[in-house]
Coordinates of C-alpha atoms in Angstrom, one line a residue:
Chain A
M81 CA 58.8 30.5 -13.1
N82 CA 57.3 31.1 -16.4
K83 CA 56.6 34.6 -17.4
I84 CA 53.1 35.7 -18.0
F85 CA 53.7 36.0 -21.6
E86 CA 54.8 32.3 -21.8
I87 CA 51.5 30.9 -20.7
P88 CA 48.4 30.2 -23.0
L89 CA 45.8 32.5 -21.9
Y90 CA 43.5 31.3 -24.5
P91 CA 44.2 27.8 -25.4
Y92 CA 43.0 26.2 -28.6
E93 CA 39.7 24.6 -28.1
R94 CA 37.3 22.9 -30.9
S95 CA 34.5 24.9 -31.7
P96 CA 31.2 23.4 -32.8
D97 CA 31.8 25.7 -36.0
Q98 CA 34.3 23.4 -37.2
D99 CA 31.8 20.4 -37.7
P100 CA 30.4 20.6 -41.1
P101 CA 28.1 20.8 -43.1
S102 CA 26.9 24.3 -42.4
V103 CA 29.1 27.3 -42.2
A104 CA 28.3 29.5 -39.0
R105 CA 27.4 33.3 -39.6
H106 CA 28.6 35.5 -36.8
K107 CA 27.8 39.3 -36.2
V108 CA 31.2 40.2 -35.8
I109 CA 34.8 38.7 -36.1
V110 CA 37.5 40.3 -34.7
V111 CA 41.0 39.4 -36.1
G112 CA 43.7 39.8 -33.6
A113 CA 43.6 39.5 -29.8
G114 CA 46.0 42.2 -29.2
P115 CA 45.3 45.4 -27.3
I116 CA 43.1 46.7 -30.2
G117 CA 41.0 43.7 -31.0
L118 CA 40.7 43.0 -27.4
G119 CA 39.2 46.6 -26.9
A120 CA 37.1 46.2 -29.9
A121 CA 35.7 43.0 -28.9
I122 CA 35.0 44.2 -25.5
D123 CA 33.1 47.3 -26.8
L124 CA 30.7 45.4 -28.7
A125 CA 29.8 42.6 -26.4
Q126 CA 29.2 44.8 -23.4
Q127 CA 26.5 46.5 -25.8
G128 CA 25.2 43.2 -26.5
I129 CA 26.5 42.6 -30.0
E130 CA 28.0 39.0 -30.6
V131 CA 31.7 39.1 -31.5
V132 CA 34.2 36.4 -32.1
I133 CA 38.0 36.8 -31.7
L134 CA 40.5 34.9 -33.7
D135 CA 44.0 35.2 -32.8
E136 CA 46.9 32.7 -34.5
N137 CA 48.5 32.6 -31.1
D138 CA 47.1 31.7 -27.8
K139 CA 49.4 33.8 -25.3
V140 CA 49.4 37.5 -24.7
S141 CA 52.2 40.0 -25.9
F142 CA 55.7 38.2 -26.0
G143 CA 57.9 40.9 -24.0
S144 CA 56.8 44.3 -22.8
R145 CA 56.4 46.1 -26.2
A146 CA 54.2 48.9 -26.0
I147 CA 54.2 50.3 -22.4
C148 CA 53.3 54.0 -22.0
F149 CA 49.7 54.4 -22.1
A150 CA 48.1 58.0 -22.0
K151 CA 45.1 59.4 -20.2
R152 CA 42.6 59.3 -23.2
P153 CA 43.1 55.3 -24.0
L154 CA 42.5 54.9 -19.8
E155 CA 39.2 56.5 -20.1
I156 CA 38.3 54.6 -23.1
L157 CA 39.4 51.8 -20.9
D158 CA 37.2 52.8 -18.1
R159 CA 34.2 52.7 -20.5
L160 CA 35.2 49.2 -21.2
G161 CA 35.4 48.5 -17.6
C162 CA 39.1 47.6 -16.9
G163 CA 40.7 51.2 -16.5
Q164 CA 41.2 50.6 -12.7
P165 CA 43.3 47.6 -12.7
M166 CA 45.5 48.8 -15.3
V167 CA 46.1 52.1 -13.2
D168 CA 46.7 50.3 -10.0
K169 CA 49.2 47.9 -11.6
G170 CA 50.9 50.7 -13.7
V171 CA 53.6 53.2 -12.8
V172 CA 52.5 56.7 -12.9
W173 CA 55.3 59.6 -14.0
N174 CA 55.3 63.0 -14.7
M175 CA 59.1 63.4 -14.2
G176 CA 61.8 63.2 -16.8
K177 CA 65.4 64.5 -17.3
V178 CA 67.2 65.2 -20.8
F179 CA 71.0 64.4 -21.4
F180 CA 73.1 65.2 -24.0
D181 CA 76.6 64.0 -24.4
D182 CA 78.0 63.3 -21.0
R183 CA 75.6 66.0 -19.1
K184 CA 72.0 66.7 -17.8
V185 CA 70.8 69.4 -19.9
Y186 CA 67.4 69.7 -18.0
D187 CA 64.8 68.4 -16.0
F188 CA 61.0 68.5 -16.7
N189 CA 57.6 67.8 -14.9
L190 CA 54.9 67.4 -17.5
L191 CA 52.7 69.1 -14.8
P192 CA 49.3 67.4 -15.8
E193 CA 46.3 69.6 -15.3
E194 CA 44.3 69.3 -12.2
G195 CA 41.0 67.6 -12.4
H196 CA 40.8 64.6 -14.3
Q197 CA 40.3 61.2 -12.7
R198 CA 43.1 59.8 -14.9
P199 CA 46.7 60.5 -14.7
A200 CA 48.7 61.8 -18.0
F201 CA 50.6 58.5 -18.3
I202 CA 50.8 55.2 -16.9
N203 CA 53.6 52.7 -17.9
L204 CA 52.5 49.0 -18.1
Q205 CA 53.9 46.2 -20.0
Q206 CA 51.7 45.3 -22.8
Y207 CA 51.4 41.8 -21.7
Y208 CA 49.7 43.1 -18.4
F209 CA 47.5 45.3 -20.6
E210 CA 46.2 42.5 -22.8
E211 CA 46.1 40.1 -19.6
F212 CA 43.4 42.7 -18.1
L213 CA 41.8 42.9 -21.4
V214 CA 41.5 39.2 -21.5
N215 CA 40.1 39.3 -17.8
R216 CA 37.5 41.5 -18.7
V217 CA 36.4 39.2 -21.8
R218 CA 36.2 36.3 -19.2
E219 CA 33.8 38.6 -16.8
L220 CA 31.8 39.6 -19.7
Q221 CA 31.6 35.7 -20.6
A222 CA 30.7 34.9 -16.5
E223 CA 28.1 37.8 -16.9
G224 CA 26.6 35.9 -20.3
A225 CA 27.8 38.3 -22.9
P226 CA 28.2 37.2 -26.4
I227 CA 31.9 37.1 -26.7
E228 CA 34.5 34.3 -27.4
I229 CA 38.3 34.1 -28.1
R230 CA 39.7 31.4 -30.4
G231 CA 43.4 30.9 -29.7
R232 CA 45.4 29.4 -32.6
N233 CA 43.0 30.3 -35.3
K234 CA 44.5 31.8 -38.2
V235 CA 42.8 33.2 -40.9
S236 CA 44.3 31.9 -44.7
A237 CA 41.8 33.4 -46.8
V238 CA 39.3 35.9 -46.9
G239 CA 36.5 36.7 -49.4
T240 CA 34.1 40.0 -49.6
H241 CA 30.6 39.8 -50.3
P242 CA 27.8 42.5 -50.6
D243 CA 26.4 41.2 -47.4
H244 CA 29.0 39.3 -45.4
V245 CA 32.7 38.3 -45.3
A246 CA 34.0 34.7 -45.6
L247 CA 36.9 33.5 -43.8
E248 CA 38.8 30.2 -44.0
I249 CA 40.6 29.6 -40.9
D250 CA 43.4 27.1 -40.0
T251 CA 43.6 25.3 -36.6
P252 CA 45.8 22.5 -35.1
E253 CA 42.8 20.3 -36.2
G254 CA 42.5 21.7 -39.9
S255 CA 40.9 24.3 -41.7
Y256 CA 37.4 25.2 -41.3
N257 CA 35.1 28.3 -42.8
L258 CA 33.4 31.2 -41.0
E259 CA 31.1 33.8 -42.2
A260 CA 30.7 37.5 -40.3
D261 CA 28.2 40.3 -40.9
W262 CA 31.4 42.4 -40.5
V263 CA 35.3 41.9 -39.9
I264 CA 37.4 44.3 -37.8
A265 CA 40.9 43.7 -38.8
C266 CA 43.4 44.6 -35.8
D267 CA 46.0 41.9 -37.1
G268 CA 48.9 44.3 -36.4
A269 CA 51.4 46.0 -38.7
G270 CA 52.2 42.9 -40.9
S271 CA 48.4 42.3 -41.2
P272 CA 48.0 39.3 -43.0
L273 CA 44.2 40.3 -43.9
R274 CA 45.4 43.5 -45.4
A275 CA 47.8 41.6 -47.5
M276 CA 45.2 39.0 -48.5
L277 CA 42.9 42.0 -49.9
G278 CA 45.7 43.6 -51.6
K279 CA 45.7 46.9 -50.2
D280 CA 48.7 48.7 -50.1
F281 CA 50.7 50.2 -47.1
V282 CA 52.9 52.9 -48.1
G283 CA 55.0 55.4 -46.3
R284 CA 58.5 56.4 -45.2
V285 CA 61.2 53.7 -43.8
F286 CA 63.2 54.9 -41.3
E287 CA 67.0 53.4 -41.6
D288 CA 67.6 52.8 -38.2
N289 CA 67.7 49.9 -35.7
F290 CA 66.8 50.0 -32.1
L291 CA 67.8 47.4 -29.2
I292 CA 65.1 47.3 -27.0
A293 CA 65.8 45.6 -23.7
D294 CA 63.6 44.9 -20.4
V295 CA 65.9 44.6 -17.3
I296 CA 65.0 43.6 -14.0
M297 CA 66.9 45.4 -11.4
E298 CA 66.8 46.6 -7.9
A299 CA 68.0 50.2 -9.1
D300 CA 67.4 53.4 -7.2
F301 CA 66.5 55.3 -10.0
P302 CA 63.8 57.6 -9.8
T303 CA 60.4 57.0 -11.5
E304 CA 61.5 59.4 -14.4
R305 CA 61.8 59.2 -18.2
W306 CA 65.4 59.6 -19.0
F307 CA 66.4 60.4 -22.7
W308 CA 69.9 60.6 -23.9
F309 CA 70.9 62.3 -27.1
D310 CA 74.9 61.5 -28.1
P311 CA 75.9 59.7 -25.1
P312 CA 79.4 58.5 -24.3
F313 CA 77.9 54.7 -23.8
N314 CA 76.1 54.9 -27.3
R315 CA 77.9 57.6 -29.2
G316 CA 76.1 59.2 -32.0
Q317 CA 73.1 57.4 -31.0
S318 CA 70.3 58.0 -28.5
A319 CA 69.0 55.9 -25.2
L320 CA 65.9 55.8 -23.1
L321 CA 65.4 54.5 -19.6
H322 CA 61.7 54.1 -18.5
K323 CA 60.4 52.5 -15.3
Q324 CA 57.7 49.6 -15.7
P325 CA 56.1 47.7 -12.9
D326 CA 57.6 45.0 -10.9
G327 CA 61.1 46.5 -11.1
V328 CA 61.5 46.1 -14.8
W329 CA 63.2 48.9 -16.7
R330 CA 62.8 49.5 -20.3
I331 CA 65.7 50.5 -22.3
D332 CA 66.1 51.7 -25.7
L333 CA 69.4 52.1 -27.5
Q334 CA 69.6 53.4 -31.1
L335 CA 72.1 51.1 -33.1
G336 CA 72.3 52.7 -36.5
W337 CA 71.3 51.1 -39.5
D338 CA 74.6 49.0 -40.3
I339 CA 74.4 46.1 -38.0
D340 CA 74.0 42.6 -37.5
K341 CA 70.9 42.0 -35.9
E342 CA 71.6 38.4 -34.8
R343 CA 74.9 39.5 -33.3
E344 CA 73.5 42.5 -31.4
K345 CA 70.8 40.4 -29.8
R346 CA 72.9 38.0 -28.2
P347 CA 73.4 38.7 -24.3
E348 CA 77.3 38.5 -24.6
N349 CA 76.9 41.8 -26.7
V350 CA 73.9 43.4 -24.8
I351 CA 75.0 43.4 -21.6
P352 CA 78.4 45.2 -22.1
R353 CA 76.3 48.0 -23.8
L354 CA 73.7 48.1 -20.4
K355 CA 76.7 48.0 -18.2
A356 CA 78.3 51.1 -20.0
M357 CA 74.8 52.9 -19.6
L358 CA 74.0 51.6 -16.0
G359 CA 77.3 51.5 -14.5
D360 CA 79.7 48.6 -13.5
D361 CA 78.1 48.1 -10.0
V362 CA 74.5 47.9 -10.9
E363 CA 72.9 44.1 -10.8
F364 CA 70.6 43.4 -13.6
E365 CA 68.9 40.5 -15.3
L366 CA 67.8 41.0 -18.9
E367 CA 64.1 39.7 -19.4
W368 CA 63.7 40.3 -22.9
V369 CA 65.5 41.8 -26.0
S370 CA 64.6 42.7 -29.3
I371 CA 65.8 44.9 -32.0
Y372 CA 63.3 46.7 -34.0
T373 CA 63.1 48.7 -37.1
F374 CA 59.8 51.0 -37.9
Q375 CA 57.8 52.9 -40.7
C376 CA 55.7 55.8 -40.7
R377 CA 52.8 54.7 -43.0
R378 CA 49.0 54.2 -43.3
M379 CA 46.4 52.6 -45.5
E380 CA 45.1 55.0 -48.1
Q381 CA 41.4 53.8 -46.4
F382 CA 40.7 52.3 -43.3
R383 CA 37.2 50.8 -44.3
H384 CA 37.1 48.5 -47.3
G385 CA 33.3 47.2 -47.4
R386 CA 32.6 45.0 -44.8
V387 CA 36.1 44.7 -43.6
I388 CA 37.2 47.7 -41.2
F389 CA 40.9 48.1 -40.3
A390 CA 41.9 49.6 -36.9
G391 CA 45.2 49.9 -34.8
D392 CA 48.8 49.0 -36.6
A393 CA 47.1 47.0 -39.1
A394 CA 45.6 50.4 -40.5
H395 CA 48.5 52.7 -39.4
Q396 CA 52.2 52.5 -38.4
V397 CA 54.1 55.2 -36.5
S398 CA 57.6 55.4 -35.0
P399 CA 57.6 54.2 -31.3
F400 CA 58.7 57.8 -29.9
G401 CA 55.7 59.2 -28.5
A402 CA 53.5 56.2 -27.6
R403 CA 50.9 56.7 -30.5
G404 CA 50.5 52.9 -31.7
A405 CA 48.4 51.4 -28.8
N406 CA 47.2 54.6 -27.7
S407 CA 45.6 55.8 -31.2
G408 CA 44.6 52.1 -31.9
L409 CA 42.2 52.4 -28.9
Q410 CA 40.9 55.4 -30.1
D411 CA 40.3 53.7 -33.5
T412 CA 37.8 51.4 -31.8
D413 CA 36.2 54.0 -29.8
N414 CA 35.3 56.1 -32.9
L415 CA 34.1 52.7 -34.6
I416 CA 32.0 50.6 -32.4
W417 CA 29.4 52.8 -31.5
K418 CA 28.8 53.5 -35.6
L419 CA 29.0 49.9 -36.1
K420 CA 26.2 49.3 -33.7
L421 CA 24.1 51.7 -35.2
V422 CA 24.5 50.8 -38.6
M423 CA 23.8 46.9 -37.9
E424 CA 21.1 48.1 -35.8
G425 CA 19.5 49.9 -38.7
K426 CA 19.5 53.2 -36.8
A427 CA 22.0 54.9 -39.0
P428 CA 22.8 54.6 -42.8
D429 CA 26.1 52.5 -43.7
S430 CA 27.7 55.9 -44.9
L431 CA 28.1 56.8 -41.0
L432 CA 31.0 54.0 -41.3
D433 CA 32.8 56.3 -43.7
S434 CA 33.1 58.8 -41.1
Y435 CA 35.2 56.5 -39.3
D436 CA 37.7 56.5 -42.2
I437 CA 37.5 60.3 -42.4
E438 CA 38.1 60.8 -38.8
R439 CA 40.5 58.1 -37.9
V440 CA 42.8 59.0 -41.2
H441 CA 42.9 62.4 -39.8
G442 CA 44.1 61.0 -36.3
A443 CA 46.5 58.7 -38.1
D444 CA 47.8 61.7 -40.0
E445 CA 48.4 63.8 -36.8
N446 CA 50.4 60.8 -35.2
I447 CA 52.5 60.0 -38.2
L448 CA 53.3 63.8 -38.5
N449 CA 54.3 64.1 -35.0
S450 CA 56.2 60.8 -34.5
T451 CA 58.2 61.5 -37.7
R452 CA 59.0 64.9 -36.1
S453 CA 60.2 63.4 -33.2
T454 CA 62.3 60.5 -35.1
D455 CA 63.6 63.4 -37.5
F456 CA 65.1 65.2 -34.2
I457 CA 66.3 62.1 -32.6
T458 CA 68.1 60.9 -35.6
P459 CA 68.7 63.6 -37.7
K460 CA 69.3 62.8 -41.5
S461 CA 71.8 65.8 -42.7
E462 CA 74.6 67.5 -41.4
M463 CA 72.5 70.6 -40.8
S464 CA 69.8 69.0 -39.2
R465 CA 72.2 67.6 -36.7
M466 CA 73.7 70.9 -36.2
L467 CA 70.6 72.7 -35.7
R468 CA 69.3 69.7 -33.4
D469 CA 72.7 70.0 -31.0
A470 CA 72.5 73.7 -31.1
V471 CA 68.8 73.3 -29.6
L472 CA 70.3 71.0 -27.0
D473 CA 73.2 73.0 -26.3
M474 CA 70.9 75.8 -25.5
S475 CA 68.3 74.0 -23.6
E476 CA 70.8 74.0 -20.8
H477 CA 71.1 77.6 -20.6
Y478 CA 67.8 79.0 -22.0
E479 CA 64.4 78.0 -21.1
F480 CA 63.2 78.9 -24.7
A481 CA 65.1 75.9 -26.4
R482 CA 63.2 73.3 -24.1
P483 CA 60.0 73.2 -26.2
L484 CA 62.1 72.6 -29.5
V485 CA 63.8 69.4 -27.5
N486 CA 61.9 66.8 -29.2
S487 CA 62.3 63.0 -27.9
G488 CA 58.9 62.2 -28.6
R489 CA 55.4 64.4 -28.1
L490 CA 53.6 62.3 -26.0
S491 CA 50.0 61.1 -27.3
V492 CA 46.8 63.3 -27.1
P493 CA 43.8 62.7 -28.7
C494 CA 42.9 64.6 -32.0
T495 CA 40.0 66.8 -32.5
Y496 CA 38.0 66.0 -35.6
D497 CA 38.0 69.6 -36.9
R498 CA 36.4 68.8 -40.2
S499 CA 34.2 65.9 -39.6
P500 CA 31.1 65.7 -41.6
L501 CA 29.2 64.8 -38.1
N502 CA 30.1 68.1 -36.5
S503 CA 27.7 70.8 -36.4
A504 CA 28.6 74.5 -36.7
D505 CA 29.9 75.6 -33.1
A506 CA 27.3 78.3 -31.8
L507 CA 28.8 78.6 -28.4
D508 CA 31.3 81.5 -27.7
G509 CA 32.9 78.9 -25.6
P510 CA 36.6 77.5 -24.8
E511 CA 38.3 76.3 -27.7
R512 CA 39.2 73.0 -26.4
T513 CA 35.6 71.6 -26.2
R514 CA 34.7 72.9 -29.7
P515 CA 32.7 70.3 -31.9
G516 CA 34.8 67.7 -32.7
S517 CA 37.0 67.7 -29.3
P518 CA 37.5 64.9 -26.9
C519 CA 35.7 66.0 -23.7
P520 CA 38.1 66.8 -21.2
D521 CA 37.1 65.2 -17.6
A522 CA 36.4 67.4 -14.5
P523 CA 35.9 66.7 -11.3
L524 CA 32.1 66.7 -10.0
G525 CA 31.9 66.2 -6.2
D526 CA 33.1 63.2 -5.1
G527 CA 33.5 61.6 -8.9
F528 CA 34.3 62.7 -12.3
L529 CA 32.4 63.9 -15.6
L530 CA 33.6 61.3 -18.0
P531 CA 32.2 58.1 -16.0
R532 CA 28.7 59.9 -16.5
L533 CA 29.3 60.2 -20.5
G534 CA 29.6 57.6 -22.8
D535 CA 28.3 54.3 -24.7
R536 CA 25.4 56.6 -25.7
F537 CA 24.5 60.1 -27.0
T538 CA 24.3 62.8 -24.2
L539 CA 23.1 66.0 -23.7
L540 CA 25.0 67.7 -21.5
T541 CA 23.6 71.1 -20.1
I542 CA 25.4 73.5 -17.8
D543 CA 22.8 75.8 -16.0
A544 CA 20.4 75.4 -18.9
D545 CA 17.1 73.7 -19.5
A546 CA 16.4 71.0 -21.9
P547 CA 14.3 68.0 -22.0
D548 CA 15.4 65.0 -20.3
R549 CA 15.1 62.6 -23.2
I550 CA 15.0 62.9 -26.9
E551 CA 14.5 60.4 -29.6
E552 CA 15.3 61.4 -33.3
D553 CA 14.8 58.7 -35.6
G554 CA 15.8 55.8 -33.4
I555 CA 18.5 57.9 -31.6
E556 CA 17.9 58.0 -28.1
V557 CA 19.7 60.8 -26.1
T558 CA 19.3 61.3 -22.5
R559 CA 20.2 64.2 -20.8
L560 CA 22.9 65.0 -18.2
A561 CA 22.2 68.3 -16.0
L562 CA 24.9 69.9 -14.6
S563 CA 25.6 73.5 -13.0
V564 CA 28.8 75.4 -12.6
K565 CA 28.3 74.8 -8.8
D566 CA 28.6 71.2 -9.3
D567 CA 32.4 71.6 -9.4
P568 CA 33.7 74.2 -6.7
T569 CA 37.2 74.0 -8.3
L570 CA 35.5 75.8 -11.5
A571 CA 37.3 73.4 -14.2
L572 CA 33.7 72.5 -15.4
K573 CA 33.1 76.2 -16.1
E574 CA 36.6 76.7 -17.4
R575 CA 36.5 73.9 -20.0
Y576 CA 33.0 73.7 -21.0
L577 CA 31.7 77.5 -20.7
G578 CA 34.3 79.7 -20.6
D579 CA 32.7 83.2 -20.8
A580 CA 29.4 81.8 -21.5
T581 CA 27.2 81.5 -18.7
S582 CA 25.1 78.5 -19.8
A583 CA 25.7 75.7 -22.7
V584 CA 24.2 72.6 -24.2
Y585 CA 26.4 70.1 -25.5
L586 CA 25.7 67.1 -27.6
I587 CA 28.1 64.4 -26.9
R588 CA 28.6 61.1 -29.0
P589 CA 29.1 57.9 -27.6
D590 CA 33.1 58.1 -27.9
Q591 CA 32.7 61.4 -25.8
H592 CA 33.7 63.4 -28.7
V593 CA 31.3 66.8 -29.0
A594 CA 29.1 66.8 -32.0
A595 CA 27.4 70.1 -31.2
R596 CA 27.5 73.1 -28.7
R597 CA 25.0 76.1 -28.0
A598 CA 24.2 78.4 -25.2
S599 CA 20.9 77.3 -24.8
F600 CA 18.4 74.3 -26.0
D601 CA 16.7 74.8 -29.4
E602 CA 14.8 71.6 -30.2
T603 CA 15.1 71.9 -34.1
L604 CA 18.8 72.6 -34.1
F605 CA 19.5 69.8 -31.7
R606 CA 17.5 67.2 -33.7
A607 CA 19.6 68.4 -36.8
A608 CA 22.6 67.7 -35.0
I609 CA 21.5 64.5 -34.0
R610 CA 21.0 63.5 -37.5
R611 CA 24.1 64.9 -38.6
A612 CA 26.0 63.2 -35.9
T613 CA 24.7 59.9 -37.1
G614 CA 25.3 60.5 -41.0
K615 CA 21.8 61.3 -41.7
E616 CA 22.4 65.0 -42.9
Chain B
M1064 CA 66.3 99.1 -23.1
S1065 CA 64.3 96.0 -23.7
D1066 CA 65.9 92.4 -22.9
L1067 CA 66.6 89.6 -25.1
I1068 CA 63.7 87.0 -24.7
L1069 CA 65.0 83.7 -23.4
T1070 CA 61.9 82.0 -22.4
P1071 CA 59.6 80.4 -24.9
N1072 CA 58.4 82.8 -27.3
I1073 CA 57.2 80.8 -30.6
D1074 CA 53.7 79.7 -31.2
G1075 CA 53.8 76.0 -32.7
A1076 CA 57.1 75.4 -31.8
D1077 CA 57.1 71.9 -33.6
D1078 CA 55.6 73.5 -36.6
F1079 CA 58.3 75.9 -36.7
Y1080 CA 61.3 73.4 -36.3
A1081 CA 59.8 71.4 -39.2
E1082 CA 59.6 74.4 -41.3
L1083 CA 63.3 75.3 -40.5
L1084 CA 64.3 71.8 -41.4
A1085 CA 62.3 72.0 -44.5
T1086 CA 63.9 75.2 -45.6
H1087 CA 67.3 73.2 -45.6
E1088 CA 66.2 70.3 -47.1
G1089 CA 68.3 69.1 -50.4
L1090 CA 70.8 71.7 -49.7
E1091 CA 74.5 71.0 -49.5
T1092 CA 76.1 71.9 -46.2
A1093 CA 77.7 75.0 -47.9
E1094 CA 74.7 76.2 -49.2
S1095 CA 72.8 75.4 -45.9
N1096 CA 75.7 77.5 -43.9
A1097 CA 74.9 80.3 -46.4
L1098 CA 71.4 80.1 -45.8
N1099 CA 71.8 80.1 -42.1
A1100 CA 74.1 83.5 -42.4
R1101 CA 71.4 84.9 -44.5
L1102 CA 68.8 84.3 -42.0
V1103 CA 70.8 85.7 -39.0
L1104 CA 71.1 88.9 -41.0
I1105 CA 67.2 89.1 -41.9
L1106 CA 66.3 88.5 -38.4
S1107 CA 69.0 90.8 -36.8
N1108 CA 67.6 93.4 -39.2
H1109 CA 63.9 92.6 -38.0
I1110 CA 65.0 93.1 -34.5
G1111 CA 66.8 96.4 -35.0
D1112 CA 67.6 97.2 -31.5
R1113 CA 71.2 97.1 -31.1
G1114 CA 71.0 96.4 -27.2
V1115 CA 69.0 93.3 -27.9
L1116 CA 71.1 92.2 -30.7
S1117 CA 74.4 92.2 -28.5
Q1118 CA 72.7 90.3 -25.8
A1119 CA 71.8 87.8 -28.5
L1120 CA 75.3 87.7 -29.6
R1121 CA 76.6 86.9 -26.1
A1122 CA 73.8 84.3 -25.6
A1123 CA 74.7 82.6 -28.8
R1124 CA 78.2 81.9 -27.4
L1125 CA 76.5 80.5 -24.2
Q1126 CA 78.0 83.1 -22.2
E1127 CA 75.5 84.0 -19.7
E1128 CA 75.0 87.2 -18.2
E1129 CA 74.7 87.8 -14.4

């Protein structure tokens, strides 16, 4: 039977755009049908903006690749109408074990906070993730939304102009030209578009190779993340075992720098390594094997006029900490509402510069975290190894050492603390919901808070009065009126009020806080709306 | 007599660890060892309490009390 990643999901079809003489102009062209490109296009289409996705391939991700999706991206996917199938299919996990040398040093439970609709993490193969996104594209098409995917359409040249972007596209039937008002480049770490525009991509290269294998087995390992430092079956290196849906297990083995990649990838070399790890009596089948190296780097700027970069095309991190696809989805979550307002003439073009500021900040935070994890997992000097081993030795005996063990700090969304879109904090409220923060979820009777926010500006009032609707210079803001009584668990109070007795929050379409105050004040909130849309 | 703290007690553990590694950056192993020795003495002086210091010395040998 063919694997899902071997079947063309969006096979090449000739488009009328390929027939000259006129060059078709589209509103937005998204380059790359990976998780980020598909997410961006779905967001645009469900808000009525015409979009064409171009991909040089016609299939979902080959092999599992990104497998760990965090709560914030799942909340974004809910807004995009496809969170539920991901959570239904995915493996939810909270527990883990850390091993050092030949022994387990400790167990952990992530103990996710109560009162959130979505779990802290799910594990799901990237090919399923992309398949669910493609299904959502098909659903939107059936509803008449203006979205199209063109498989085997490879961008071969790009020209930037003040009012549009010109693209030359290669297909199995020859090349053709297209124009777009805007281009979103989601064409991955090796981004051809970035190279064509001659933009640099600098950062730190990590001299290490990792063997990554998807193994199908009927094993009674629990649904936990197991991480080994310097195990007997992979001396001096690390190893990871993690469960995916369908009885597929992800295994990562660090191999070091001086290896023969082609040799190491051959099944006759991979299988003995896995047997040494899993034990001789475990029956397994290899589904997919790859060897990867990685870098931590980002573009200096993500926005280049009408070409905007997102996901791995804009920034690349080490895989420890699941900050690749997770942060890419946060990029487009940040970008699309801004682009929509600019396209509709409701916000100045400079609003898009805040995408650059906010997501460069996010990328730097992710690079910092994943670099630290990498430095812990693969110490670069004798002393850093000695300190690392001391932490691991002590983690077996003393609780204090466990927070210092770093096998990946799992992805959490960043707070845009110094964003030009924030208004000064005017509520003596919880730190976690200060301006710039992503809204934390909270239970509301038989539902949750986050599904009631998003796609538009919202005025969230908690035990406070305000108009049901305000319009400020084309920006419409609707009120969501709540009371602490709506949540008997008091999570809403604890997360949004703290010691305050009432609050009014201005919440952006990407569910980040723009402003907050104890009570409504028309002049101040109108100014906050202007500020949040790049007008002050 | 106060007890040695062996539960997490450092705010921003990752920031601290990164700062510790950065302090050693560029040093030869012998220099790093000397730095660690100075650090132990500085921290010991800061703690001051002989009872706590004795507990810490035993803890570092991974000989658990009980």
